[in-house]
Amino acid sequence: STEDGQLAGIMAIGQDLSEVAELKLVQDRKTALLAMLSHEIRSPLHGMMGLTTALLDTEAGKTMARQLGMVRGCAARLLDLVTNVMDLAQGE
């Protein structure tokens, strides 16, 4: 302002928000992809674990029971791995 209190000029500060909007779009797409992958991978694994558990409840022979237990154990480990990877990816 001038000595008599009148406005002498204006200063403006601006920021280009197009990069922010683009980053939000990328983040939204990443979130949607992770949700889809999580569902598409976990659902069959849960099915495998449920079916092997059901088969183990029948009168399977010792060999079959051991093999079914191994399948169920592998599916459980794979499910844990997928869950951990998805959790890490969502945290980024």
mmCIF file of C-alpha atoms in Angstrom:
data_model
loop_
_atom_site.group_PDB
_atom_site.id
_atom_site.type_symbol
_atom_site.label_atom_id
_atom_site.label_comp_id
_atom_site.label_asym_id
_atom_site.label_seq_id
_atom_site.Cartn_x
_atom_site.Cartn_y
_atom_site.Cartn_z
ATOM 1 C CA SER A 1 0.000 0.000 0.000
ATOM 2 C CA THR A 2 1.034 3.594 -0.522
ATOM 3 C CA GLU A 3 1.658 6.178 2.210
ATOM 4 C CA ASP A 4 -1.938 7.366 1.993
ATOM 5 C CA GLY A 5 -3.256 3.801 2.478
ATOM 6 C CA GLN A 6 -4.195 3.091 -1.114
ATOM 7 C CA LEU A 7 -3.577 -0.285 -2.713
ATOM 8 C CA ALA A 8 -0.381 -0.186 -4.754
ATOM 9 C CA GLY A 9 -0.448 -3.638 -6.293
ATOM 10 C CA ILE A 10 -1.579 -7.249 -6.034
ATOM 11 C CA MET A 11 0.533 -10.355 -5.642
ATOM 12 C CA ALA A 12 -0.934 -13.695 -6.654
ATOM 13 C CA ILE A 13 0.402 -17.162 -5.923
ATOM 14 C CA GLY A 14 -0.917 -20.108 -7.890
ATOM 15 C CA GLN A 15 -0.334 -23.821 -8.073
ATOM 16 C CA ASP A 16 -0.981 -26.257 -10.903
ATOM 17 C CA LEU A 17 -3.273 -28.932 -9.433
ATOM 18 C CA SER A 18 -3.392 -31.108 -12.552
ATOM 19 C CA GLU A 19 -0.592 -33.315 -11.186
ATOM 20 C CA VAL A 20 -2.487 -33.774 -7.928
ATOM 21 C CA ALA A 21 -5.620 -34.804 -9.835
ATOM 22 C CA GLU A 22 -3.588 -37.233 -11.952
ATOM 23 C CA LEU A 23 -1.997 -38.799 -8.860
ATOM 24 C CA LYS A 24 -5.430 -39.208 -7.266
ATOM 25 C CA LEU A 25 -6.691 -40.951 -10.418
ATOM 26 C CA VAL A 26 -3.696 -43.322 -10.367
ATOM 27 C CA GLN A 27 -4.252 -44.033 -6.660
ATOM 28 C CA ASP A 28 -7.965 -44.728 -7.256
ATOM 29 C CA ARG A 29 -7.121 -47.151 -10.076
ATOM 30 C CA LYS A 30 -4.538 -48.895 -7.892
ATOM 31 C CA THR A 31 -7.081 -49.285 -5.094
ATOM 32 C CA ALA A 32 -9.663 -50.750 -7.500
ATOM 33 C CA LEU A 33 -7.098 -53.167 -8.953
ATOM 34 C CA LEU A 34 -6.011 -54.358 -5.509
ATOM 35 C CA ALA A 35 -9.619 -54.927 -4.455
ATOM 36 C CA MET A 36 -10.318 -56.951 -7.605
ATOM 37 C CA LEU A 37 -7.108 -58.988 -7.284
ATOM 38 C CA SER A 38 -7.756 -59.617 -3.620
ATOM 39 C CA HIS A 39 -11.209 -61.011 -4.361
ATOM 40 C CA GLU A 40 -10.164 -62.985 -7.455
ATOM 41 C CA ILE A 41 -7.241 -64.680 -5.680
ATOM 42 C CA ARG A 42 -8.661 -65.183 -2.202
ATOM 43 C CA SER A 43 -12.029 -66.613 -3.251
ATOM 44 C CA PRO A 44 -10.605 -69.710 -4.995
ATOM 45 C CA LEU A 45 -8.163 -70.249 -2.135
ATOM 46 C CA HIS A 46 -10.993 -70.211 0.389
ATOM 47 C CA GLY A 47 -12.847 -72.666 -1.853
ATOM 48 C CA MET A 48 -9.843 -75.004 -1.965
ATOM 49 C CA MET A 49 -9.468 -74.902 1.787
ATOM 50 C CA GLY A 50 -13.169 -75.551 2.358
ATOM 51 C CA LEU A 51 -13.323 -78.425 -0.093
ATOM 52 C CA THR A 52 -10.217 -80.131 1.281
ATOM 53 C CA THR A 53 -11.598 -79.769 4.800
ATOM 54 C CA ALA A 54 -14.885 -81.321 3.661
ATOM 55 C CA LEU A 55 -13.049 -84.202 1.973
ATOM 56 C CA LEU A 56 -10.978 -84.762 5.106
ATOM 57 C CA ASP A 57 -14.228 -85.131 7.056
ATOM 58 C CA THR A 58 -15.149 -88.118 4.874
ATOM 59 C CA GLU A 59 -13.625 -91.575 5.246
ATOM 60 C CA ALA A 60 -10.551 -90.960 3.135
ATOM 61 C CA GLY A 61 -7.671 -93.402 3.266
ATOM 62 C CA LYS A 62 -4.469 -92.497 5.108
ATOM 63 C CA THR A 63 -2.642 -91.521 1.919
ATOM 64 C CA MET A 64 -5.523 -89.423 0.621
ATOM 65 C CA ALA A 65 -5.967 -87.749 4.008
ATOM 66 C CA ARG A 66 -2.260 -86.875 4.133
ATOM 67 C CA GLN A 67 -2.345 -85.463 0.600
ATOM 68 C CA LEU A 68 -5.505 -83.469 1.279
ATOM 69 C CA GLY A 69 -3.895 -82.075 4.406
ATOM 70 C CA MET A 70 -0.912 -81.002 2.320
ATOM 71 C CA VAL A 71 -3.190 -79.288 -0.228
ATOM 72 C CA ARG A 72 -5.036 -77.465 2.546
ATOM 73 C CA GLY A 73 -1.741 -76.411 4.159
ATOM 74 C CA CYS A 74 -0.398 -75.095 0.842
ATOM 75 C CA ALA A 75 -3.607 -73.159 0.205
ATOM 76 C CA ALA A 76 -3.453 -71.651 3.697
ATOM 77 C CA ARG A 77 0.178 -70.555 3.198
ATOM 78 C CA LEU A 78 -0.648 -69.099 -0.206
ATOM 79 C CA LEU A 79 -3.627 -67.241 1.271
ATOM 80 C CA ASP A 80 -1.384 -65.786 3.988
ATOM 81 C CA LEU A 81 1.140 -64.706 1.363
ATOM 82 C CA VAL A 82 -1.533 -63.047 -0.794
ATOM 83 C CA THR A 83 -2.982 -61.297 2.252
ATOM 84 C CA ASN A 84 0.433 -59.964 3.269
ATOM 85 C CA VAL A 85 1.259 -58.763 -0.261
ATOM 86 C CA MET A 86 -2.108 -57.023 -0.541
ATOM 87 C CA ASP A 87 -1.627 -55.373 2.861
ATOM 88 C CA LEU A 88 1.826 -54.135 1.828
ATOM 89 C CA ALA A 89 0.552 -52.852 -1.511
ATOM 90 C CA GLN A 90 -2.312 -50.967 0.150
ATOM 91 C CA GLY A 91 0.108 -49.377 2.615
ATOM 92 C CA GLU A 92 2.183 -47.795 -0.160
#
